[in-house]
CSV table of C-alpha atoms in Angstrom, one decimal:
chain,number,residue,atom,x,y,z
T,1,ILE,CA,-51.8,-130.8,7.5
T,2,LEU,CA,-48.7,-132.8,8.6
T,3,ALA,CA,-49.7,-135.6,6.2
T,4,GLN,CA,-50.1,-133.1,3.4
T,5,ILE,CA,-46.7,-131.6,4.1
T,6,ALA,CA,-44.9,-135.0,4.2
T,7,ALA,CA,-46.8,-136.1,1.0
T,8,GLU,CA,-45.9,-133.0,-0.9
T,9,GLU,CA,-42.2,-133.3,0.0
T,10,LEU,CA,-42.1,-137.0,-1.0
T,11,GLY,CA,-44.3,-136.5,-4.0
T,12,VAL,CA,-46.8,-139.2,-3.0
T,13,GLU,CA,-50.6,-139.1,-2.4
T,14,SER,CA,-51.5,-137.8,1.1
T,15,SER,CA,-53.6,-141.0,1.5
T,16,LEU,CA,-50.4,-142.9,1.8
T,17,ILE,CA,-49.3,-141.0,4.9
T,18,VAL,CA,-50.6,-142.1,8.3
T,19,VAL,CA,-50.3,-139.7,11.2
T,20,ARG,CA,-50.2,-141.4,14.6
T,21,GLY,CA,-50.2,-140.1,18.1
T,22,VAL,CA,-47.3,-141.7,19.9
T,23,ASP,CA,-47.2,-142.5,23.6
T,24,THR,CA,-44.8,-140.3,25.5
T,25,ASP,CA,-43.3,-143.3,27.2
T,26,VAL,CA,-41.8,-144.5,23.9
T,27,SER,CA,-41.5,-141.3,21.8
T,28,PRO,CA,-38.5,-138.9,22.0
T,29,PHE,CA,-38.8,-135.7,24.0
T,30,ASP,CA,-40.7,-132.9,22.3
T,31,ALA,CA,-41.7,-129.5,23.5
T,32,GLY,CA,-45.2,-130.1,22.1
T,33,SER,CA,-47.0,-129.1,18.9
T,34,TYR,CA,-49.6,-127.0,20.6
T,35,ALA,CA,-50.7,-123.4,20.2
T,36,SER,CA,-49.5,-122.0,16.9
T,37,SER,CA,-46.6,-124.5,16.4
T,38,GLY,CA,-48.6,-127.2,14.7
T,39,THR,CA,-48.2,-126.1,11.1
T,40,TYR,CA,-45.2,-123.8,11.3
T,41,VAL,CA,-42.9,-125.7,13.6
T,42,THR,CA,-44.0,-129.3,13.5
T,43,GLY,CA,-44.9,-129.0,9.9
T,44,LEU,CA,-41.3,-128.0,9.1
T,45,ALA,CA,-40.1,-131.0,11.1
T,46,ALA,CA,-42.3,-133.2,9.0
T,47,LYS,CA,-41.0,-131.7,5.9
T,48,ASN,CA,-37.4,-132.2,7.0
T,49,ALA,CA,-38.0,-135.8,7.9
T,50,ALA,CA,-39.6,-136.4,4.5
T,51,THR,CA,-36.6,-134.8,2.8
T,52,GLU,CA,-34.3,-137.2,4.8
T,53,LEU,CA,-36.5,-140.2,3.9
T,54,ARG,CA,-36.3,-139.3,0.2
T,55,GLU,CA,-32.5,-139.2,0.4
T,56,LYS,CA,-32.4,-142.5,2.1
T,57,ILE,CA,-34.6,-144.1,-0.6
T,58,CYS,CA,-32.2,-143.0,-3.3
T,59,ALA,CA,-29.2,-144.1,-1.3
T,60,LYS,CA,-30.7,-147.5,-0.6
T,61,ALA,CA,-31.6,-148.0,-4.2
T,62,ALA,CA,-28.1,-146.9,-5.3
T,63,GLN,CA,-26.7,-149.5,-2.9
T,64,MET,CA,-28.9,-152.2,-4.3
T,65,TRP,CA,-28.0,-151.4,-7.9
T,66,ASP,CA,-24.3,-150.5,-7.3
T,67,VAL,CA,-24.6,-147.0,-8.7
T,68,ASP,CA,-24.1,-143.5,-7.3
T,69,ALA,CA,-27.0,-142.1,-5.3
T,70,ALA,CA,-26.9,-139.0,-7.6
T,71,ASP,CA,-28.0,-141.4,-10.4
T,72,VAL,CA,-31.2,-142.4,-8.6
T,73,VAL,CA,-34.4,-140.5,-8.5
T,74,PHE,CA,-37.7,-141.0,-6.7
T,75,ASP,CA,-40.7,-139.3,-8.2
T,76,GLY,CA,-43.3,-140.4,-5.7
T,77,GLN,CA,-44.4,-143.5,-7.7
T,78,TYR,CA,-41.2,-145.1,-8.9
T,79,VAL,CA,-37.6,-145.5,-7.7
T,80,ARG,CA,-35.4,-145.6,-10.8
T,81,LEU,CA,-32.2,-144.4,-12.5
T,82,SER,CA,-32.3,-140.8,-13.5
T,83,ASP,CA,-31.9,-141.9,-17.1
T,84,GLU,CA,-35.4,-143.5,-17.6
T,85,ARG,CA,-34.4,-145.4,-20.8
T,86,ALA,CA,-31.4,-146.9,-19.0
T,87,ALA,CA,-33.5,-147.7,-16.0
T,88,ARG,CA,-35.9,-149.8,-18.1
T,89,GLU,CA,-33.1,-151.5,-20.1
T,90,GLN,CA,-31.2,-152.4,-16.9
T,91,ASN,CA,-34.3,-153.3,-14.8
T,92,ARG,CA,-33.6,-150.4,-12.5
T,93,TYR,CA,-37.2,-149.3,-12.3
T,94,LEU,CA,-39.2,-150.2,-9.2
T,95,THR,CA,-42.6,-149.2,-7.9
T,96,LEU,CA,-42.6,-147.7,-4.4
T,97,ARG,CA,-44.4,-150.8,-3.2
T,98,ASP,CA,-41.9,-153.2,-4.8
T,99,PHE,CA,-39.0,-151.1,-3.5
T,100,ALA,CA,-40.4,-151.1,0.1
T,101,ASN,CA,-40.9,-154.9,-0.1
T,102,LEU,CA,-37.2,-155.3,-1.1
T,103,CYS,CA,-36.1,-153.1,1.8
T,104,VAL,CA,-37.5,-155.5,4.4
T,105,LYS,CA,-36.0,-158.6,2.7
T,106,ASN,CA,-32.5,-159.8,3.4
T,107,ILE,CA,-31.4,-158.9,-0.1
T,108,ALA,CA,-31.5,-155.2,0.8
T,109,GLY,CA,-30.4,-155.4,4.4
T,110,GLY,CA,-33.7,-156.6,5.9
T,111,ASP,CA,-34.8,-153.3,7.4
T,112,ALA,CA,-37.5,-150.7,6.7
T,113,LEU,CA,-36.3,-147.1,6.0
T,114,THR,CA,-37.1,-144.6,8.7
T,115,SER,CA,-36.2,-141.0,9.2
T,116,HIS,CA,-36.7,-138.4,11.9
T,117,ALA,CA,-36.0,-134.7,12.0
T,118,SER,CA,-36.6,-131.7,14.2
T,119,ALA,CA,-37.3,-128.0,13.7
T,120,CYS,CA,-36.1,-125.2,16.0
T,121,LEU,CA,-36.4,-121.7,14.6
T,122,PRO,CA,-34.9,-118.5,15.8
T,123,VAL,CA,-37.7,-116.5,14.4
T,124,SER,CA,-41.5,-116.5,14.8
T,125,PRO,CA,-43.2,-114.6,12.0
T,126,PRO,CA,-46.6,-113.3,13.1
T,127,PRO,CA,-49.8,-113.9,11.1
T,128,PHE,CA,-52.0,-110.9,10.5
T,129,MET,CA,-55.8,-110.5,10.6
T,130,ALA,CA,-58.3,-107.7,10.0
T,131,GLY,CA,-61.9,-108.0,11.3
T,132,ILE,CA,-65.1,-105.9,10.9
T,133,ALA,CA,-68.2,-106.5,13.0
T,134,GLU,CA,-71.8,-105.4,12.3
T,135,VAL,CA,-74.0,-105.4,15.4
T,136,GLU,CA,-77.5,-104.6,16.3
T,137,VAL,CA,-78.2,-103.0,19.7
T,138,ASP,CA,-81.7,-103.1,21.2
T,139,LYS,CA,-82.3,-99.6,22.6
T,140,ALA,CA,-84.9,-100.9,25.1
T,141,THR,CA,-82.9,-103.9,26.6
T,142,GLY,CA,-79.4,-103.2,25.6
T,143,LYS,CA,-79.0,-106.6,24.0
T,144,VAL,CA,-76.1,-106.7,21.5
T,145,THR,CA,-76.4,-109.1,18.5
T,146,VAL,CA,-73.6,-109.7,16.0
T,147,VAL,CA,-75.2,-109.7,12.6
T,148,ASP,CA,-72.2,-110.1,10.4
T,149,TYR,CA,-68.5,-110.5,10.8
T,150,ALA,CA,-66.0,-110.3,8.0
T,151,ALA,CA,-62.4,-111.2,8.4
T,152,ALA,CA,-59.2,-111.3,6.2
T,153,VAL,CA,-56.4,-113.5,7.4
T,154,ASP,CA,-52.7,-113.7,6.3
T,155,CYS,CA,-51.3,-117.0,7.5
T,156,GLY,CA,-48.7,-117.3,4.7
T,157,THR,CA,-49.3,-120.1,2.3
T,158,VAL,CA,-52.6,-121.8,3.2
T,159,ILE,CA,-51.8,-125.5,3.5
T,160,ASN,CA,-55.3,-126.7,4.0
T,161,GLU,CA,-58.0,-124.1,3.4
T,162,ALA,CA,-60.8,-126.1,5.0
T,163,LEU,CA,-59.0,-126.5,8.3
T,164,ALA,CA,-57.7,-122.9,8.2
T,165,ARG,CA,-61.3,-121.7,7.6
T,166,VAL,CA,-62.8,-123.6,10.5
T,167,GLN,CA,-59.9,-122.5,12.7
T,168,ALA,CA,-60.7,-118.9,11.8
T,169,GLU,CA,-64.4,-119.2,12.2
T,170,GLY,CA,-64.1,-121.0,15.5
T,171,GLY,CA,-61.7,-118.4,16.9
T,172,ILE,CA,-64.0,-115.6,15.8
T,173,ALA,CA,-67.0,-117.3,17.5
T,174,GLN,CA,-64.9,-117.7,20.7
T,175,GLY,CA,-63.8,-114.0,20.5
T,176,ILE,CA,-67.5,-112.9,20.1
T,177,GLY,CA,-68.2,-115.0,23.2
T,178,HIS,CA,-65.4,-113.3,25.1
T,179,ALA,CA,-66.7,-109.9,24.0
T,180,LEU,CA,-70.4,-110.3,24.8
T,181,TYR,CA,-71.1,-113.3,27.1
T,182,GLU,CA,-68.3,-114.9,29.0
T,183,ILE,CA,-67.6,-113.7,32.6
T,184,VAL,CA,-65.9,-115.3,35.6
T,185,GLU,CA,-67.5,-114.1,38.9
T,186,HIS,CA,-66.7,-114.9,42.5
T,187,ASP,CA,-68.5,-114.2,45.7
T,188,ASP,CA,-67.1,-112.4,48.7
T,189,ARG,CA,-65.5,-115.7,49.9
T,190,GLY,CA,-63.8,-116.3,46.6
T,191,ARG,CA,-66.1,-119.1,45.5
T,192,LEU,CA,-66.9,-119.3,41.8
T,193,ARG,CA,-70.4,-118.2,40.9
T,194,THR,CA,-70.3,-119.0,37.3
T,195,GLY,CA,-69.2,-122.6,37.5
T,196,ASN,CA,-71.7,-124.2,35.1
T,197,PHE,CA,-73.1,-123.5,31.7
T,198,MET,CA,-76.3,-122.1,33.1
T,199,SER,CA,-74.5,-119.2,34.6
T,200,TYR,CA,-71.3,-119.1,32.4
T,201,LYS,CA,-72.8,-118.2,29.1
T,202,LEU,CA,-71.3,-119.4,25.8
T,203,PRO,CA,-72.7,-118.3,22.5
T,204,THR,CA,-74.3,-121.0,20.4
T,205,ARG,CA,-74.5,-121.0,16.6
T,206,LEU,CA,-77.9,-119.3,16.9
T,207,ASP,CA,-76.3,-116.4,18.8
T,208,ILE,CA,-73.8,-115.6,16.1
T,209,GLY,CA,-74.7,-114.2,12.7
T,210,SER,CA,-72.8,-114.6,9.5
T,211,ILE,CA,-69.1,-115.2,9.7
T,212,ARG,CA,-67.1,-114.6,6.5
T,213,VAL,CA,-63.4,-115.4,6.2
T,214,ALA,CA,-61.1,-114.6,3.3
T,215,PHE,CA,-57.4,-115.5,3.1
T,216,GLU,CA,-54.8,-113.1,1.8
T,217,PRO,CA,-51.9,-115.5,1.0
T,218,SER,CA,-48.3,-114.6,1.3
T,219,TYR,CA,-45.1,-116.6,1.4
T,220,GLU,CA,-43.1,-117.1,4.6
T,221,PRO,CA,-39.6,-118.3,3.6
T,222,THR,CA,-38.9,-119.9,7.0
T,223,GLY,CA,-42.1,-122.0,7.1
T,224,PRO,CA,-43.0,-125.2,5.4
T,225,PHE,CA,-43.9,-124.4,1.8
T,226,GLY,CA,-44.4,-120.7,2.9
T,227,ALA,CA,-46.9,-121.3,5.8
T,228,LYS,CA,-47.2,-119.4,9.0
T,229,SER,CA,-49.4,-120.0,12.1
T,230,ILE,CA,-53.1,-119.2,12.5
T,231,GLY,CA,-53.8,-120.6,15.9
T,232,GLU,CA,-54.3,-117.5,18.1
T,233,VAL,CA,-54.6,-114.5,15.8
T,234,VAL,CA,-58.2,-115.3,14.9
T,235,ILE,CA,-59.4,-114.6,18.4
T,236,ASN,CA,-57.8,-111.2,18.6
T,237,THR,CA,-59.9,-109.0,16.4
T,238,PRO,CA,-63.5,-109.8,17.5
T,239,LEU,CA,-63.2,-108.1,20.9
T,240,ALA,CA,-62.1,-104.8,19.6
T,241,ALA,CA,-64.3,-104.9,16.5
T,242,VAL,CA,-67.5,-105.7,18.4
T,243,ALA,CA,-66.7,-103.0,21.0
T,244,SER,CA,-66.1,-100.5,18.3
T,245,ALA,CA,-69.3,-101.4,16.6
T,246,VAL,CA,-71.2,-101.0,19.9
T,247,ALA,CA,-69.6,-97.6,20.4
T,248,HIS,CA,-70.8,-96.5,16.9
T,249,ALA,CA,-74.3,-97.7,17.7
T,250,THR,CA,-74.6,-96.3,21.2
T,251,GLY,CA,-72.0,-93.7,21.7
T,252,HIS,CA,-70.5,-95.7,24.6
T,253,GLN,CA,-67.0,-96.9,24.2
T,254,ILE,CA,-66.9,-100.0,26.5
T,255,ARG,CA,-63.4,-100.9,27.8
T,256,SER,CA,-64.2,-103.8,30.0
T,257,LEU,CA,-65.5,-107.2,29.0
T,258,PRO,CA,-68.0,-108.7,28.5
T,259,ILE,CA,-70.2,-105.9,27.0
T,260,THR,CA,-73.3,-106.5,29.0
T,261,PRO,CA,-76.7,-105.0,28.1
T,262,GLU,CA,-76.3,-102.6,31.0
T,263,LYS,CA,-72.9,-101.4,29.8
T,264,ALA,CA,-74.3,-101.0,26.2
T,265,LEU,CA,-77.2,-98.8,27.5
T,266,LEU,CA,-75.5,-96.8,30.2
T,267,GLY,CA,-71.8,-97.0,29.5
T,268,GLU,CA,-69.3,-98.0,32.1
């Protein structure tokens, strides 16, 4: 997503952008691009850095050609004078590759162009999500099975639908696990009883039915290209949706998690 945002701002193919994890010993301080800040906060920083780099490209070319920076444009492929005819006649028309090579030669100062930017926002616009669960409850054993789950998500402009979809599907699956399977138990001495995956149950793909996700796009003016976060909102709806579906099936409104077969049959 960061590569896509930078590429969009620069007007280049995203394959030209390489995203690297930097060692904290040599990188500047950063609060961290975790939780829901990856696309919304760090994405905006990437966009700002790309904007700065575009300005530096035009300024460097103007210096090389002894013209005003306002007379230079960069369209993602070529650095040239804004008047394309004059650019060709005066040989002021360079591919991005040729321009980059000139930048690291002594003729243009002998240095690569770099830029950096930050993003610190006074607001945090929330994403929204609606979820509906269909469950089957075995009246003999109390076992609850999620047959179908449908969700609609508003995370602003969807930057990368494939990544947003797997983020939503994964969060929904985790929420279903929270609702039906996962429990932390301790004995009388405080020792953890559910300390392995034999006793701490996680749902597998075979335990979860159909998950359907649709996006309802909007535009968030403070985010990069209108994007908002999607990190945590996708885990919020399954708990309530599954509990509500179980209540409709059994008449028992369960208010503590997980919803075990005993609770489904007998209530709390």
